[in-house]
Amino acid sequence: YRESMLESVLPVLSRPAAIGDAAALAFVVDKSGSMGASAAGVDRFRLAQRAVVETAASLADRDYASLIVFDVATRELVPLLGAARFKQAVAAPWTAQPRGGTRIAPAMETAIAQLEAATTARRILVLVTDGFVDEVPVEHLRARLSRARIELIALAVGPDANAAALAGLADPGQATILSVAEA
């Protein structure tokens, strides 16, 4: 069934994506007000920025990546680019400041649309947020992630992040939720 019409409608692949396969990554970073400097002086947004830049350094030449930031509005800072161009773009100062509330769903929708168009064997959505998953169309997002075979990696930053709700955004086995208590 490999690469057949039947495989395209099945929820599994005949050959699982390998670690060495080309990948498309969409980094989706929360820039809500709570991601700014805390009372303890920890700037979660700057730490998330550093993490994206350092992760980008490990991309292979055949990989692609994009950067989306969100609060109540979603902004694409870097469109889906080849690894070399993405590394250069993401290393430049980001034109975003932490402020506002949190709406995860529109940012995820933007990232999913980018990844659905990618022709790579692996598609990975990396979500970094300290927020809660409120009023998120979980079933709709889960279905889109599953259909497009997108892996979800969510970093739940801070003690108040709702890791269980983030895990509900993807099918079991298609999500990795990492709780980061503090920076």
PDB file of N, CA, C and O in Angstrom, residues 17-87:
ATOM      1  N   ALA A  17       7.946   7.550   9.231  1.00  0.00           N
ATOM      2  CA  ALA A  17       8.947   8.581   8.975  1.00  0.00           C
ATOM      3  C   ALA A  17      10.188   8.283   9.801  1.00  0.00           C
ATOM      4  O   ALA A  17      10.097   7.941  10.975  1.00  0.00           O
ATOM      5  N   ALA A  18      11.328   8.373   9.184  1.00  0.00           N
ATOM      6  CA  ALA A  18      12.589   8.103   9.864  1.00  0.00           C
ATOM      7  C   ALA A  18      13.189   9.408  10.365  1.00  0.00           C
ATOM      8  O   ALA A  18      12.923  10.477   9.829  1.00  0.00           O
ATOM      9  N   ILE A  19      14.012   9.289  11.374  1.00  0.00           N
ATOM     10  CA  ILE A  19      14.643  10.460  11.960  1.00  0.00           C
ATOM     11  C   ILE A  19      15.463  11.207  10.904  1.00  0.00           C
ATOM     12  O   ILE A  19      15.516  12.424  10.903  1.00  0.00           O
ATOM     13  N   GLY A  20      16.077  10.513   9.970  1.00  0.00           N
ATOM     14  CA  GLY A  20      16.915  11.151   8.962  1.00  0.00           C
ATOM     15  C   GLY A  20      16.163  11.749   7.790  1.00  0.00           C
ATOM     16  O   GLY A  20      16.765  12.387   6.932  1.00  0.00           O
ATOM     17  N   ASP A  21      14.836  11.549   7.719  1.00  0.00           N
ATOM     18  CA  ASP A  21      14.052  12.112   6.619  1.00  0.00           C
ATOM     19  C   ASP A  21      14.015  13.637   6.705  1.00  0.00           C
ATOM     20  O   ASP A  21      14.104  14.212   7.784  1.00  0.00           O
ATOM     21  N   ALA A  22      13.851  14.261   5.560  1.00  0.00           N
ATOM     22  CA  ALA A  22      13.684  15.712   5.536  1.00  0.00           C
ATOM     23  C   ALA A  22      12.440  16.073   6.343  1.00  0.00           C
ATOM     24  O   ALA A  22      11.454  15.340   6.346  1.00  0.00           O
ATOM     25  N   ALA A  23      12.500  17.218   7.013  1.00  0.00           N
ATOM     26  CA  ALA A  23      11.391  17.634   7.867  1.00  0.00           C
ATOM     27  C   ALA A  23      11.005  19.076   7.585  1.00  0.00           C
ATOM     28  O   ALA A  23      11.829  19.885   7.173  1.00  0.00           O
ATOM     29  N   ALA A  24       9.740  19.352   7.812  1.00  0.00           N
ATOM     30  CA  ALA A  24       9.234  20.724   7.812  1.00  0.00           C
ATOM     31  C   ALA A  24       8.749  20.996   9.228  1.00  0.00           C
ATOM     32  O   ALA A  24       7.963  20.218   9.771  1.00  0.00           O
ATOM     33  N   LEU A  25       9.249  22.056   9.820  1.00  0.00           N
ATOM     34  CA  LEU A  25       8.880  22.422  11.187  1.00  0.00           C
ATOM     35  C   LEU A  25       8.222  23.786  11.193  1.00  0.00           C
ATOM     36  O   LEU A  25       8.695  24.704  10.524  1.00  0.00           O
ATOM     37  N   ALA A  26       7.159  23.902  11.957  1.00  0.00           N
ATOM     38  CA  ALA A  26       6.531  25.198  12.193  1.00  0.00           C
ATOM     39  C   ALA A  26       6.676  25.481  13.677  1.00  0.00           C
ATOM     40  O   ALA A  26       6.152  24.744  14.510  1.00  0.00           O
ATOM     41  N   PHE A  27       7.438  26.512  14.007  1.00  0.00           N
ATOM     42  CA  PHE A  27       7.585  26.941  15.388  1.00  0.00           C
ATOM     43  C   PHE A  27       6.468  27.939  15.677  1.00  0.00           C
ATOM     44  O   PHE A  27       6.343  28.956  14.993  1.00  0.00           O
ATOM     45  N   VAL A  28       5.649  27.649  16.684  1.00  0.00           N
ATOM     46  CA  VAL A  28       4.511  28.488  17.054  1.00  0.00           C
ATOM     47  C   VAL A  28       4.754  28.946  18.492  1.00  0.00           C
ATOM     48  O   VAL A  28       4.685  28.142  19.420  1.00  0.00           O
ATOM     49  N   VAL A  29       5.080  30.222  18.651  1.00  0.00           N
ATOM     50  CA  VAL A  29       5.531  30.740  19.944  1.00  0.00           C
ATOM     51  C   VAL A  29       4.536  31.747  20.513  1.00  0.00           C
ATOM     52  O   VAL A  29       4.185  32.730  19.862  1.00  0.00           O
ATOM     53  N   ASP A  30       4.117  31.502  21.733  1.00  0.00           N
ATOM     54  CA  ASP A  30       3.220  32.374  22.493  1.00  0.00           C
ATOM     55  C   ASP A  30       3.973  33.663  22.842  1.00  0.00           C
ATOM     56  O   ASP A  30       5.080  33.614  23.373  1.00  0.00           O
ATOM     57  N   LYS A  31       3.382  34.804  22.508  1.00  0.00           N
ATOM     58  CA  LYS A  31       3.982  36.084  22.887  1.00  0.00           C
ATOM     59  C   LYS A  31       3.004  36.911  23.727  1.00  0.00           C
ATOM     60  O   LYS A  31       3.054  38.138  23.761  1.00  0.00           O
ATOM     61  N   SER A  32       2.120  36.215  24.435  1.00  0.00           N
ATOM     62  CA  SER A  32       1.174  36.913  25.297  1.00  0.00           C
ATOM     63  C   SER A  32       1.928  37.608  26.428  1.00  0.00           C
ATOM     64  O   SER A  32       3.100  37.334  26.668  1.00  0.00           O
ATOM     65  N   GLY A  33       1.251  38.502  27.114  1.00  0.00           N
ATOM     66  CA  GLY A  33       1.881  39.277  28.177  1.00  0.00           C
ATOM     67  C   GLY A  33       2.556  38.438  29.241  1.00  0.00           C
ATOM     68  O   GLY A  33       3.613  38.812  29.758  1.00  0.00           O
ATOM     69  N   SER A  34       1.981  37.291  29.549  1.00  0.00           N
ATOM     70  CA  SER A  34       2.574  36.442  30.595  1.00  0.00           C
ATOM     71  C   SER A  34       3.879  35.794  30.161  1.00  0.00           C
ATOM     72  O   SER A  34       4.612  35.260  30.994  1.00  0.00           O
ATOM     73  N   MET A  35       4.199  35.857  28.873  1.00  0.00           N
ATOM     74  CA  MET A  35       5.480  35.316  28.402  1.00  0.00           C
ATOM     75  C   MET A  35       6.609  36.339  28.574  1.00  0.00           C
ATOM     76  O   MET A  35       7.773  36.023  28.375  1.00  0.00           O
ATOM     77  N   GLY A  36       6.291  37.566  28.953  1.00  0.00           N
ATOM     78  CA  GLY A  36       7.297  38.598  29.178  1.00  0.00           C
ATOM     79  C   GLY A  36       8.025  38.365  30.487  1.00  0.00           C
ATOM     80  O   GLY A  36       7.912  37.314  31.121  1.00  0.00           O
ATOM     81  N   ALA A  37       8.779  39.355  30.911  1.00  0.00           N
ATOM     82  CA  ALA A  37       9.564  39.237  32.134  1.00  0.00           C
ATOM     83  C   ALA A  37       8.659  39.027  33.342  1.00  0.00           C
ATOM     84  O   ALA A  37       7.693  39.754  33.543  1.00  0.00           O
ATOM     85  N   SER A  38       8.983  38.040  34.142  1.00  0.00           N
ATOM     86  CA  SER A  38       8.216  37.737  35.350  1.00  0.00           C
ATOM     87  C   SER A  38       8.759  38.564  36.513  1.00  0.00           C
ATOM     88  O   SER A  38       9.767  39.258  36.391  1.00  0.00           O
ATOM     89  N   ALA A  39       8.120  38.449  37.671  1.00  0.00           N
ATOM     90  CA  ALA A  39       8.578  39.161  38.865  1.00  0.00           C
ATOM     91  C   ALA A  39       9.987  38.723  39.249  1.00  0.00           C
ATOM     92  O   ALA A  39      10.755  39.490  39.817  1.00  0.00           O
ATOM     93  N   ALA A  40      10.334  37.489  38.889  1.00  0.00           N
ATOM     94  CA  ALA A  40      11.673  36.971  39.192  1.00  0.00           C
ATOM     95  C   ALA A  40      12.688  37.390  38.132  1.00  0.00           C
ATOM     96  O   ALA A  40      13.857  37.017  38.207  1.00  0.00           O
ATOM     97  N   GLY A  41      12.230  38.142  37.126  1.00  0.00           N
ATOM     98  CA  GLY A  41      13.149  38.608  36.092  1.00  0.00           C
ATOM     99  C   GLY A  41      13.351  37.642  34.935  1.00  0.00           C
ATOM    100  O   GLY A  41      14.207  37.858  34.088  1.00  0.00           O
ATOM    101  N   VAL A  42      12.554  36.577  34.885  1.00  0.00           N
ATOM    102  CA  VAL A  42      12.678  35.589  33.817  1.00  0.00           C
ATOM    103  C   VAL A  42      11.813  36.035  32.639  1.00  0.00           C
ATOM    104  O   VAL A  42      10.609  36.236  32.789  1.00  0.00           O
ATOM    105  N   ASP A  43      12.430  36.210  31.478  1.00  0.00           N
ATOM    106  CA  ASP A  43      11.720  36.612  30.264  1.00  0.00           C
ATOM    107  C   ASP A  43      11.501  35.350  29.424  1.00  0.00           C
ATOM    108  O   ASP A  43      12.371  34.929  28.661  1.00  0.00           O
ATOM    109  N   ARG A  44      10.335  34.754  29.567  1.00  0.00           N
ATOM    110  CA  ARG A  44      10.028  33.489  28.881  1.00  0.00           C
ATOM    111  C   ARG A  44      10.059  33.650  27.365  1.00  0.00           C
ATOM    112  O   ARG A  44      10.469  32.736  26.652  1.00  0.00           O
ATOM    113  N   PHE A  45       9.626  34.789  26.865  1.00  0.00           N
ATOM    114  CA  PHE A  45       9.618  34.993  25.415  1.00  0.00           C
ATOM    115  C   PHE A  45      11.038  35.022  24.854  1.00  0.00           C
ATOM    116  O   PHE A  45      11.322  34.420  23.819  1.00  0.00           O
ATOM    117  N   ARG A  46      11.942  35.706  25.520  1.00  0.00           N
ATOM    118  CA  ARG A  46      13.346  35.741  25.052  1.00  0.00           C
ATOM    119  C   ARG A  46      13.974  34.357  25.145  1.00  0.00           C
ATOM    120  O   ARG A  46      14.767  33.971  24.283  1.00  0.00           O
ATOM    121  N   LEU A  47      13.636  33.602  26.178  1.00  0.00           N
ATOM    122  CA  LEU A  47      14.155  32.234  26.286  1.00  0.00           C
ATOM    123  C   LEU A  47      13.593  31.349  25.168  1.00  0.00           C
ATOM    124  O   LEU A  47      14.310  30.532  24.595  1.00  0.00           O
ATOM    125  N   ALA A  48      12.310  31.543  24.831  1.00  0.00           N
ATOM    126  CA  ALA A  48      11.707  30.784  23.722  1.00  0.00           C
ATOM    127  C   ALA A  48      12.400  31.161  22.416  1.00  0.00           C
ATOM    128  O   ALA A  48      12.703  30.293  21.589  1.00  0.00           O
ATOM    129  N   GLN A  49      12.684  32.448  22.245  1.00  0.00           N
ATOM    130  CA  GLN A  49      13.390  32.906  21.047  1.00  0.00           C
ATOM    131  C   GLN A  49      14.758  32.231  20.950  1.00  0.00           C
ATOM    132  O   GLN A  49      15.135  31.712  19.897  1.00  0.00           O
ATOM    133  N   ARG A  50      15.488  32.212  22.042  1.00  0.00           N
ATOM    134  CA  ARG A  50      16.812  31.570  22.048  1.00  0.00           C
ATOM    135  C   ARG A  50      16.705  30.080  21.730  1.00  0.00           C
ATOM    136  O   ARG A  50      17.501  29.536  20.968  1.00  0.00           O
ATOM    137  N   ALA A  51      15.681  29.430  22.268  1.00  0.00           N
ATOM    138  CA  ALA A  51      15.490  28.000  22.013  1.00  0.00           C
ATOM    139  C   ALA A  51      15.212  27.735  20.534  1.00  0.00           C
ATOM    140  O   ALA A  51      15.727  26.772  19.961  1.00  0.00           O
ATOM    141  N   VAL A  52      14.408  28.588  19.898  1.00  0.00           N
ATOM    142  CA  VAL A  52      14.114  28.422  18.466  1.00  0.00           C
ATOM    143  C   VAL A  52      15.388  28.612  17.648  1.00  0.00           C
ATOM    144  O   VAL A  52      15.687  27.823  16.747  1.00  0.00           O
ATOM    145  N   VAL A  53      16.165  29.642  17.962  1.00  0.00           N
ATOM    146  CA  VAL A  53      17.409  29.907  17.234  1.00  0.00           C
ATOM    147  C   VAL A  53      18.380  28.731  17.390  1.00  0.00           C
ATOM    148  O   VAL A  53      18.984  28.276  16.409  1.00  0.00           O
ATOM    149  N   GLU A  54      18.517  28.223  18.599  1.00  0.00           N
ATOM    150  CA  GLU A  54      19.430  27.100  18.836  1.00  0.00           C
ATOM    151  C   GLU A  54      18.937  25.822  18.169  1.00  0.00           C
ATOM    152  O   GLU A  54      19.725  25.042  17.653  1.00  0.00           O
ATOM    153  N   THR A  55      17.636  25.598  18.159  1.00  0.00           N
ATOM    154  CA  THR A  55      17.083  24.424  17.478  1.00  0.00           C
ATOM    155  C   THR A  55      17.278  24.552  15.980  1.00  0.00           C
ATOM    156  O   THR A  55      17.618  23.576  15.301  1.00  0.00           O
ATOM    157  N   ALA A  56      17.100  25.751  15.446  1.00  0.00           N
ATOM    158  CA  ALA A  56      17.295  25.978  14.016  1.00  0.00           C
ATOM    159  C   ALA A  56      18.717  25.625  13.589  1.00  0.00           C
ATOM    160  O   ALA A  56      18.929  25.142  12.478  1.00  0.00           O
ATOM    161  N   ALA A  57      19.663  25.837  14.464  1.00  0.00           N
ATOM    162  CA  ALA A  57      21.057  25.526  14.141  1.00  0.00           C
ATOM    163  C   ALA A  57      21.255  24.034  13.854  1.00  0.00           C
ATOM    164  O   ALA A  57      22.190  23.657  13.145  1.00  0.00           O
ATOM    165  N   SER A  58      20.362  23.199  14.362  1.00  0.00           N
ATOM    166  CA  SER A  58      20.500  21.752  14.155  1.00  0.00           C
ATOM    167  C   SER A  58      19.757  21.248  12.914  1.00  0.00           C
ATOM    168  O   SER A  58      19.817  20.064  12.598  1.00  0.00           O
ATOM    169  N   LEU A  59      19.075  22.140  12.199  1.00  0.00           N
ATOM    170  CA  LEU A  59      18.358  21.720  10.988  1.00  0.00           C
ATOM    171  C   LEU A  59      19.342  21.316   9.898  1.00  0.00           C
ATOM    172  O   LEU A  59      20.379  21.954   9.722  1.00  0.00           O
ATOM    173  N   ALA A  60      18.989  20.279   9.159  1.00  0.00           N
ATOM    174  CA  ALA A  60      19.797  19.837   8.018  1.00  0.00           C
ATOM    175  C   ALA A  60      19.444  20.681   6.805  1.00  0.00           C
ATOM    176  O   ALA A  60      18.364  21.285   6.743  1.00  0.00           O
ATOM    177  N   ASP A  61      20.313  20.721   5.830  1.00  0.00           N
ATOM    178  CA  ASP A  61      20.091  21.537   4.628  1.00  0.00           C
ATOM    179  C   ASP A  61      18.791  21.194   3.915  1.00  0.00           C
ATOM    180  O   ASP A  61      18.190  22.044   3.276  1.00  0.00           O
ATOM    181  N   ARG A  62      18.333  19.967   4.010  1.00  0.00           N
ATOM    182  CA  ARG A  62      17.130  19.537   3.295  1.00  0.00           C
ATOM    183  C   ARG A  62      15.841  19.862   4.059  1.00  0.00           C
ATOM    184  O   ARG A  62      14.750  19.630   3.559  1.00  0.00           O
ATOM    185  N   ASP A  63      15.963  20.408   5.281  1.00  0.00           N
ATOM    186  CA  ASP A  63      14.802  20.720   6.111  1.00  0.00           C
ATOM    187  C   ASP A  63      14.237  22.100   5.782  1.00  0.00           C
ATOM    188  O   ASP A  63      14.889  22.930   5.142  1.00  0.00           O
ATOM    189  N   TYR A  64      13.010  22.336   6.261  1.00  0.00           N
ATOM    190  CA  TYR A  64      12.319  23.608   6.107  1.00  0.00           C
ATOM    191  C   TYR A  64      11.757  24.010   7.468  1.00  0.00           C
ATOM    192  O   TYR A  64      11.474  23.142   8.296  1.00  0.00           O
ATOM    193  N   ALA A  65      11.571  25.305   7.672  1.00  0.00           N
ATOM    194  CA  ALA A  65      10.986  25.753   8.943  1.00  0.00           C
ATOM    195  C   ALA A  65      10.316  27.100   8.761  1.00  0.00           C
ATOM    196  O   ALA A  65      10.609  27.843   7.816  1.00  0.00           O
ATOM    197  N   SER A  66       9.391  27.388   9.679  1.00  0.00           N
ATOM    198  CA  SER A  66       8.708  28.676   9.706  1.00  0.00           C
ATOM    199  C   SER A  66       8.574  29.103  11.161  1.00  0.00           C
ATOM    200  O   SER A  66       8.748  28.302  12.083  1.00  0.00           O
ATOM    201  N   LEU A  67       8.229  30.380  11.349  1.00  0.00           N
ATOM    202  CA  LEU A  67       8.035  30.919  12.692  1.00  0.00           C
ATOM    203  C   LEU A  67       6.752  31.733  12.729  1.00  0.00           C
ATOM    204  O   LEU A  67       6.567  32.660  11.938  1.00  0.00           O
ATOM    205  N   ILE A  68       5.892  31.365  13.665  1.00  0.00           N
ATOM    206  CA  ILE A  68       4.622  32.046  13.885  1.00  0.00           C
ATOM    207  C   ILE A  68       4.588  32.451  15.358  1.00  0.00           C
ATOM    208  O   ILE A  68       4.933  31.653  16.228  1.00  0.00           O
ATOM    209  N   VAL A  69       4.191  33.689  15.635  1.00  0.00           N
ATOM    210  CA  VAL A  69       4.010  34.121  17.013  1.00  0.00           C
ATOM    211  C   VAL A  69       2.539  34.498  17.193  1.00  0.00           C
ATOM    212  O   VAL A  69       1.852  34.841  16.233  1.00  0.00           O
ATOM    213  N   PHE A  70       2.082  34.411  18.438  1.00  0.00           N
ATOM    214  CA  PHE A  70       0.670  34.703  18.680  1.00  0.00           C
ATOM    215  C   PHE A  70       0.449  35.240  20.084  1.00  0.00           C
ATOM    216  O   PHE A  70       1.202  34.962  21.003  1.00  0.00           O
ATOM    217  N   ASP A  71      -0.574  36.026  20.201  1.00  0.00           N
ATOM    218  CA  ASP A  71      -1.204  36.394  21.466  1.00  0.00           C
ATOM    219  C   ASP A  71      -2.688  36.223  21.164  1.00  0.00           C
ATOM    220  O   ASP A  71      -3.093  35.109  20.859  1.00  0.00           O
ATOM    221  N   VAL A  72      -3.477  37.292  21.100  1.00  0.00           N
ATOM    222  CA  VAL A  72      -4.851  37.130  20.625  1.00  0.00           C
ATOM    223  C   VAL A  72      -4.885  37.176  19.105  1.00  0.00           C
ATOM    224  O   VAL A  72      -5.857  36.775  18.482  1.00  0.00           O
ATOM    225  N   ALA A  73      -3.800  37.656  18.499  1.00  0.00           N
ATOM    226  CA  ALA A  73      -3.659  37.681  17.040  1.00  0.00           C
ATOM    227  C   ALA A  73      -2.469  36.806  16.650  1.00  0.00           C
ATOM    228  O   ALA A  73      -1.558  36.591  17.443  1.00  0.00           O
ATOM    229  N   THR A  74      -2.504  36.315  15.429  1.00  0.00           N
ATOM    230  CA  THR A  74      -1.437  35.460  14.905  1.00  0.00           C
ATOM    231  C   THR A  74      -0.626  36.240  13.884  1.00  0.00           C
ATOM    232  O   THR A  74      -1.199  36.930  13.043  1.00  0.00           O
ATOM    233  N   ARG A  75       0.706  36.110  13.961  1.00  0.00           N
ATOM    234  CA  ARG A  75       1.593  36.761  12.991  1.00  0.00           C
ATOM    235  C   ARG A  75       2.630  35.761  12.503  1.00  0.00           C
ATOM    236  O   ARG A  75       3.270  35.087  13.299  1.00  0.00           O
ATOM    237  N   GLU A  76       2.788  35.696  11.210  1.00  0.00           N
ATOM    238  CA  GLU A  76       3.838  34.873  10.610  1.00  0.00           C
ATOM    239  C   GLU A  76       5.083  35.754  10.519  1.00  0.00           C
ATOM    240  O   GLU A  76       5.130  36.682   9.721  1.00  0.00           O
ATOM    241  N   LEU A  77       6.095  35.450  11.341  1.00  0.00           N
ATOM    242  CA  LEU A  77       7.332  36.235  11.296  1.00  0.00           C
ATOM    243  C   LEU A  77       8.257  35.740  10.194  1.00  0.00           C
ATOM    244  O   LEU A  77       8.945  36.531   9.561  1.00  0.00           O
ATOM    245  N   VAL A  78       8.288  34.420   9.997  1.00  0.00           N
ATOM    246  CA  VAL A  78       9.129  33.827   8.953  1.00  0.00           C
ATOM    247  C   VAL A  78       8.299  32.762   8.244  1.00  0.00           C
ATOM    248  O   VAL A  78       7.840  31.813   8.878  1.00  0.00           O
ATOM    249  N   PRO A  79       8.080  32.903   6.931  1.00  0.00           N
ATOM    250  CA  PRO A  79       7.317  31.877   6.210  1.00  0.00           C
ATOM    251  C   PRO A  79       8.142  30.588   6.107  1.00  0.00           C
ATOM    252  O   PRO A  79       9.320  30.571   6.463  1.00  0.00           O
ATOM    253  N   LEU A  80       7.532  29.547   5.610  1.00  0.00           N
ATOM    254  CA  LEU A  80       8.231  28.277   5.456  1.00  0.00           C
ATOM    255  C   LEU A  80       9.372  28.448   4.454  1.00  0.00           C
ATOM    256  O   LEU A  80       9.140  28.723   3.274  1.00  0.00           O
ATOM    257  N   LEU A  81      10.604  28.321   4.952  1.00  0.00           N
ATOM    258  CA  LEU A  81      11.814  28.514   4.148  1.00  0.00           C
ATOM    259  C   LEU A  81      12.740  27.328   4.292  1.00  0.00           C
ATOM    260  O   LEU A  81      12.663  26.589   5.280  1.00  0.00           O
ATOM    261  N   GLY A  82      13.664  27.197   3.348  1.00  0.00           N
ATOM    262  CA  GLY A  82      14.723  26.208   3.476  1.00  0.00           C
ATOM    263  C   GLY A  82      15.555  26.514   4.711  1.00  0.00           C
ATOM    264  O   GLY A  82      15.601  27.654   5.182  1.00  0.00           O
ATOM    265  N   ALA A  83      16.218  25.494   5.239  1.00  0.00           N
ATOM    266  CA  ALA A  83      16.932  25.613   6.504  1.00  0.00           C
ATOM    267  C   ALA A  83      17.925  26.770   6.538  1.00  0.00           C
ATOM    268  O   ALA A  83      17.953  27.538   7.508  1.00  0.00           O
ATOM    269  N   ALA A  84      18.739  26.929   5.505  1.00  0.00           N
ATOM    270  CA  ALA A  84      19.759  27.981   5.514  1.00  0.00           C
ATOM    271  C   ALA A  84      19.116  29.364   5.625  1.00  0.00           C
ATOM    272  O   ALA A  84      19.545  30.192   6.435  1.00  0.00           O
ATOM    273  N   ARG A  85      18.086  29.610   4.843  1.00  0.00           N
ATOM    274  CA  ARG A  85      17.412  30.917   4.875  1.00  0.00           C
ATOM    275  C   ARG A  85      16.660  31.113   6.188  1.00  0.00           C
ATOM    276  O   ARG A  85      16.620  32.216   6.734  1.00  0.00           O
ATOM    277  N   PHE A  86      16.062  30.033   6.718  1.00  0.00           N
ATOM    278  CA  PHE A  86      15.345  30.137   7.985  1.00  0.00           C
ATOM    279  C   PHE A  86      16.308  30.486   9.114  1.00  0.00           C
ATOM    280  O   PHE A  86      16.014  31.353   9.941  1.00  0.00           O
ATOM    281  N   LYS A  87      17.449  29.806   9.166  1.00  0.00           N
ATOM    282  CA  LYS A  87      18.430  30.079  10.225  1.00  0.00           C
ATOM    283  C   LYS A  87      18.827  31.550  10.222  1.00  0.00           C
ATOM    284  O   LYS A  87      18.924  32.172  11.279  1.00  0.00           O
TER     285      LYS A  87
END
